[in-house]
XYZ file of N, CA, C and O in Angstrom:
392
model
N 0.856 -1.176 0.000
C 0.000 0.000 0.000
C 0.903 1.241 0.000
O 1.919 1.288 0.679
N 0.483 2.226 -0.752
C 1.234 3.464 -0.866
C 0.515 4.606 -0.143
O -0.696 4.527 0.117
N 1.248 5.644 0.140
C 0.690 6.809 0.830
C -0.512 7.341 0.060
O -1.535 7.687 0.657
N -0.434 7.372 -1.248
C -1.549 7.897 -2.063
C -2.852 7.141 -1.834
O -3.931 7.665 -2.060
N -2.747 5.877 -1.401
C -3.934 5.062 -1.174
C -4.677 5.417 0.112
O -5.834 5.032 0.279
N -4.018 6.122 1.014
C -4.683 6.431 2.287
C -4.606 7.912 2.661
O -5.062 8.298 3.728
N -4.075 8.737 1.788
C -3.997 10.173 2.082
C -5.285 10.875 1.649
O -6.087 10.333 0.892
N -5.467 12.079 2.154
C -6.575 12.929 1.729
C -6.059 13.835 0.615
O -5.221 14.703 0.872
N -6.522 13.621 -0.618
C -6.055 14.501 -1.698
C -6.700 15.881 -1.572
O -7.843 16.004 -1.137
N -5.947 16.905 -1.892
C -6.446 18.283 -1.869
C -7.100 18.656 -0.538
O -8.274 19.057 -0.502
N -6.384 18.528 0.573
C -6.984 18.855 1.872
C -7.240 20.352 2.013
O -6.606 21.173 1.342
N -8.163 20.686 2.871
C -8.382 22.092 3.223
C -7.148 22.563 3.963
O -6.603 21.854 4.810
N -6.693 23.764 3.643
C -5.491 24.321 4.264
C -5.819 25.646 4.930
O -6.927 26.178 4.783
N -4.831 26.174 5.623
C -4.983 27.470 6.278
C -3.667 28.225 6.152
O -2.610 27.618 5.939
N -3.721 29.531 6.259
C -2.525 30.372 6.155
C -1.971 30.654 7.543
O -2.721 30.689 8.527
N -0.668 30.900 7.640
C -0.058 31.154 8.950
C -0.605 32.399 9.652
O -0.614 32.465 10.878
N -1.097 33.367 8.898
C -1.609 34.606 9.489
C -3.063 34.498 9.935
O -3.600 35.427 10.551
N -3.712 33.384 9.641
C -5.119 33.198 10.040
C -5.225 33.156 11.563
O -4.276 32.767 12.255
N -6.358 33.560 12.070
C -6.594 33.523 13.513
C -7.022 32.122 13.946
O -7.610 31.376 13.172
N -6.704 31.790 15.192
C -7.027 30.460 15.701
C -8.517 30.185 15.739
O -8.939 29.040 15.552
N -9.333 31.202 15.949
C -10.773 30.941 15.958
C -11.263 30.535 14.568
O -12.173 29.719 14.446
N -10.626 31.046 13.510
C -10.965 30.610 12.152
C -10.586 29.144 11.948
O -11.345 28.364 11.383
N -9.396 28.782 12.414
C -8.940 27.391 12.306
C -9.881 26.459 13.063
O -10.254 25.392 12.562
N -10.264 26.861 14.249
C -11.178 26.057 15.057
C -12.506 25.864 14.320
O -13.052 24.759 14.269
N -13.009 26.925 13.731
C -14.265 26.838 12.976
C -14.160 25.891 11.796
O -15.071 25.094 11.543
N -13.047 25.943 11.073
C -12.847 25.049 9.929
C -12.787 23.604 10.404
O -13.428 22.716 9.836
N -11.999 23.362 11.451
C -11.861 21.989 11.957
C -13.208 21.426 12.416
O -13.530 20.272 12.132
N -13.963 22.229 13.110
C -15.278 21.764 13.576
C -16.220 21.510 12.411
O -16.913 20.497 12.373
N -16.260 22.444 11.461
C -17.188 22.313 10.334
C -16.870 21.092 9.477
O -17.782 20.395 9.023
N -15.583 20.837 9.254
C -15.183 19.731 8.386
C -14.925 18.429 9.155
O -14.638 17.406 8.545
N -14.990 18.531 10.492
C -14.723 17.367 11.352
C -13.346 16.773 11.056
O -13.200 15.565 10.841
N -12.333 17.663 11.031
C -10.945 17.242 10.842
C -10.137 17.668 12.054
O -10.536 18.570 12.800
N -9.000 17.030 12.258
C -8.156 17.315 13.415
C -6.796 17.892 13.021
O -5.967 18.146 13.878
N -6.568 18.078 11.712
C -5.294 18.603 11.234
C -5.544 19.526 10.043
O -6.398 19.227 9.206
N -4.781 20.612 9.980
C -4.828 21.491 8.819
C -3.397 21.774 8.364
O -2.588 22.288 9.146
N -3.065 21.457 7.105
C -1.772 21.889 6.582
C -1.754 23.420 6.526
O -2.760 24.055 6.196
N -0.614 23.994 6.852
C -0.461 25.451 6.837
C 0.384 25.813 5.619
O 1.544 25.391 5.511
N -0.208 26.574 4.703
C 0.477 26.961 3.477
C 0.711 28.458 3.440
O -0.172 29.248 3.770
N 1.917 28.806 3.003
C 2.217 30.211 2.698
C 2.420 30.239 1.191
O 3.420 29.719 0.690
N 1.430 30.768 0.488
C 1.418 30.625 -0.960
C 1.169 29.156 -1.272
O 0.213 28.572 -0.800
N 2.081 28.550 -2.032
C 1.967 27.125 -2.348
C 2.916 26.276 -1.516
O 2.991 25.072 -1.694
N 3.638 26.903 -0.598
C 4.652 26.200 0.194
C 4.097 25.758 1.543
O 3.516 26.551 2.280
N 4.304 24.471 1.863
C 3.912 23.944 3.164
C 4.900 24.464 4.203
O 6.100 24.230 4.104
N 4.380 25.192 5.199
C 5.256 25.760 6.229
C 4.973 25.185 7.612
O 5.722 25.427 8.552
N 3.872 24.429 7.741
C 3.557 23.873 9.047
C 2.323 23.004 9.003
O 1.697 22.824 7.959
N 1.997 22.499 10.175
C 0.765 21.722 10.358
C 0.129 22.203 11.660
O 0.826 22.433 12.652
N -1.159 22.412 11.641
C -1.900 22.811 12.828
C -2.785 21.647 13.227
O -3.556 21.138 12.409
N -2.665 21.214 14.470
C -3.459 20.085 14.944
C -4.474 20.552 15.983
O -4.344 21.634 16.569
N -5.461 19.701 16.201
C -6.454 19.968 17.246
C -5.749 20.121 18.591
O -6.094 20.988 19.390
N -4.739 19.303 18.820
C -3.980 19.385 20.075
C -3.296 20.734 20.210
O -3.269 21.317 21.297
N -2.751 21.261 19.110
C -2.146 22.597 19.144
C -3.173 23.633 19.599
O -2.878 24.507 20.419
N -4.370 23.527 19.055
C -5.434 24.474 19.427
C -5.807 24.345 20.902
O -5.997 25.341 21.589
N -5.926 23.116 21.372
C -6.313 22.898 22.772
C -5.215 23.394 23.724
O -5.518 23.907 24.798
N -3.968 23.270 23.324
C -2.875 23.794 24.158
C -2.878 25.322 24.194
O -2.475 25.914 25.178
N -3.324 25.929 23.107
C -3.348 27.394 23.035
C -4.521 27.989 23.801
O -4.439 29.110 24.304
N -5.612 27.235 23.903
C -6.801 27.728 24.607
C -6.536 27.702 26.113
O -5.863 26.803 26.613
N -7.024 28.675 26.827
C -6.822 28.669 28.275
C -7.521 27.486 28.935
O -8.558 27.030 28.468
N -6.922 26.996 29.980
C -7.501 25.889 30.737
C -8.816 26.325 31.364
O -8.984 27.474 31.756
N -9.734 25.384 31.478
C -11.001 25.703 32.138
C -10.769 26.008 33.613
O -11.621 26.587 34.280
N -9.601 25.630 34.138
C -9.268 25.925 35.534
C -8.656 27.316 35.688
O -8.475 27.800 36.794
N -8.333 27.945 34.568
C -7.733 29.282 34.610
C -8.779 30.297 35.076
O -9.967 30.131 34.831
N -8.329 31.345 35.736
C -9.276 32.335 36.258
C -9.785 33.304 35.190
O -9.766 34.504 35.354
N -10.217 32.757 34.058
C -10.779 33.582 32.988
C -12.261 33.290 32.866
O -12.705 32.176 33.138
N -12.978 34.259 32.437
C -14.387 34.053 32.137
C -14.482 33.251 30.845
O -13.650 33.397 29.961
N -15.469 32.398 30.721
C -15.639 31.598 29.505
C -15.747 32.485 28.275
O -15.308 32.108 27.198
N -16.287 33.663 28.437
C -16.445 34.580 27.309
C -15.110 35.107 26.803
O -15.014 35.595 25.687
N -14.041 35.009 27.607
C -12.738 35.521 27.195
C -12.015 34.581 26.241
O -11.158 35.014 25.484
N -12.337 33.297 26.247
C -11.645 32.331 25.402
C -11.764 32.685 23.924
O -10.750 32.720 23.224
N -12.959 32.951 23.383
C -13.036 33.318 21.963
C -12.205 34.554 21.632
O -11.594 34.624 20.575
N -12.143 35.506 22.549
C -11.350 36.704 22.314
C -9.863 36.359 22.188
O -9.163 36.878 21.328
N -9.385 35.458 23.028
C -7.990 35.038 22.943
C -7.716 34.332 21.626
O -6.685 34.561 20.994
N -8.621 33.471 21.199
C -8.431 32.749 19.946
C -8.519 33.667 18.732
O -7.914 33.399 17.707
N -9.246 34.777 18.850
C -9.310 35.749 17.755
C -8.011 36.540 17.646
O -7.667 37.015 16.583
N -7.294 36.684 18.744
C -6.051 37.467 18.727
C -4.837 36.638 18.317
O -3.895 37.169 17.759
N -4.857 35.354 18.604
C -3.695 34.508 18.296
C -3.759 34.024 16.849
O -4.838 33.803 16.307
N -2.595 33.841 16.276
C -2.505 33.405 14.880
C -1.966 31.980 14.785
O -1.248 31.508 15.664
N -2.316 31.332 13.690
C -1.907 29.954 13.446
C -0.395 29.801 13.597
O 0.089 28.853 14.216
N 0.372 30.743 13.058
C 1.834 30.624 13.080
C 2.405 30.573 14.496
O 3.509 30.082 14.694
N 1.639 31.032 15.479
C 2.116 31.041 16.859
C 2.050 29.671 17.516
O 2.768 29.430 18.490
N 1.211 28.779 17.012
C 1.031 27.483 17.679
C 1.233 26.271 16.771
O 1.269 25.144 17.255
N 1.385 26.488 15.468
C 1.552 25.367 14.542
C 2.892 24.678 14.763
O 3.812 25.235 15.364
N 3.007 23.472 14.253
C 4.286 22.785 14.197
C 4.928 23.171 12.869
O 4.365 22.866 11.803
N 6.062 23.873 12.910
C 6.679 24.316 11.653
C 7.430 23.180 10.957
O 7.862 22.212 11.588
N 7.589 23.324 9.655
C 8.402 22.417 8.835
C 8.125 20.941 9.096
O 9.022 20.189 9.492
N 6.888 20.492 8.873
C 6.593 19.078 9.128
C 7.352 18.166 8.165
O 7.693 18.558 7.053
N 7.610 16.962 8.612
C 8.246 15.958 7.766
C 7.207 15.479 6.761
O 6.058 15.218 7.113
N 7.615 15.369 5.515
C 6.691 14.944 4.465
C 7.273 13.760 3.695
O 8.479 13.505 3.753
N 6.397 13.070 2.991
C 6.798 11.984 2.100
C 6.004 12.116 0.813
O 4.954 12.743 0.769
N 6.507 11.499 -0.217
C 5.847 11.490 -1.509
C 4.638 10.549 -1.487
O 4.658 9.533 -0.783
N 3.599 10.840 -2.254
C 2.465 9.923 -2.350
C 2.859 8.546 -2.889
O 2.154 7.569 -2.679
N 4.010 8.471 -3.561
C 4.465 7.211 -4.133
C 5.266 6.351 -3.158
O 5.670 5.239 -3.499
N 5.467 6.842 -1.937
C 6.210 6.078 -0.928
C 5.295 5.015 -0.313
O 4.095 5.228 -0.160
N 5.866 3.893 0.070
C 5.079 2.905 0.816
C 4.669 3.469 2.167
O 5.405 4.265 2.758
N 3.517 3.074 2.675
C 3.049 3.589 3.970
C 4.022 3.246 5.087
O 4.126 3.982 6.060
N 4.757 2.161 4.943
C 5.740 1.792 5.957
C 6.826 2.852 6.077
O 7.311 3.125 7.178
N 7.201 3.462 4.986
C 8.198 4.541 4.998
C 7.617 5.755 5.713
O 8.283 6.393 6.524
N 6.356 6.077 5.424
C 5.712 7.221 6.064
C 5.577 7.008 7.567
O 5.786 7.927 8.348
N 5.259 5.790 7.955
C 5.105 5.473 9.380
C 6.435 5.640 10.084
O 6.538 6.093 11.198
């Protein structure tokens, strides 16, 4: 089996300057947990659901629940994404990707 057999072709992407609340909305709407981050046509990072959850304040933090959306509107994808992800060709065996 090759990577092309199990990858998502043409995934929805996001830009590094996008706000985290936009990323959260996309992930929820599409029911995905990862967004490739593109600057132009170049892959510069990956944003995961875990990245978003780490960026959001803890429910134990002394913030009002209404403040969380405001924080996510101010923060940008580039601040929490994983930069320069490792990639493989669609023609590679899945064992190589793993």
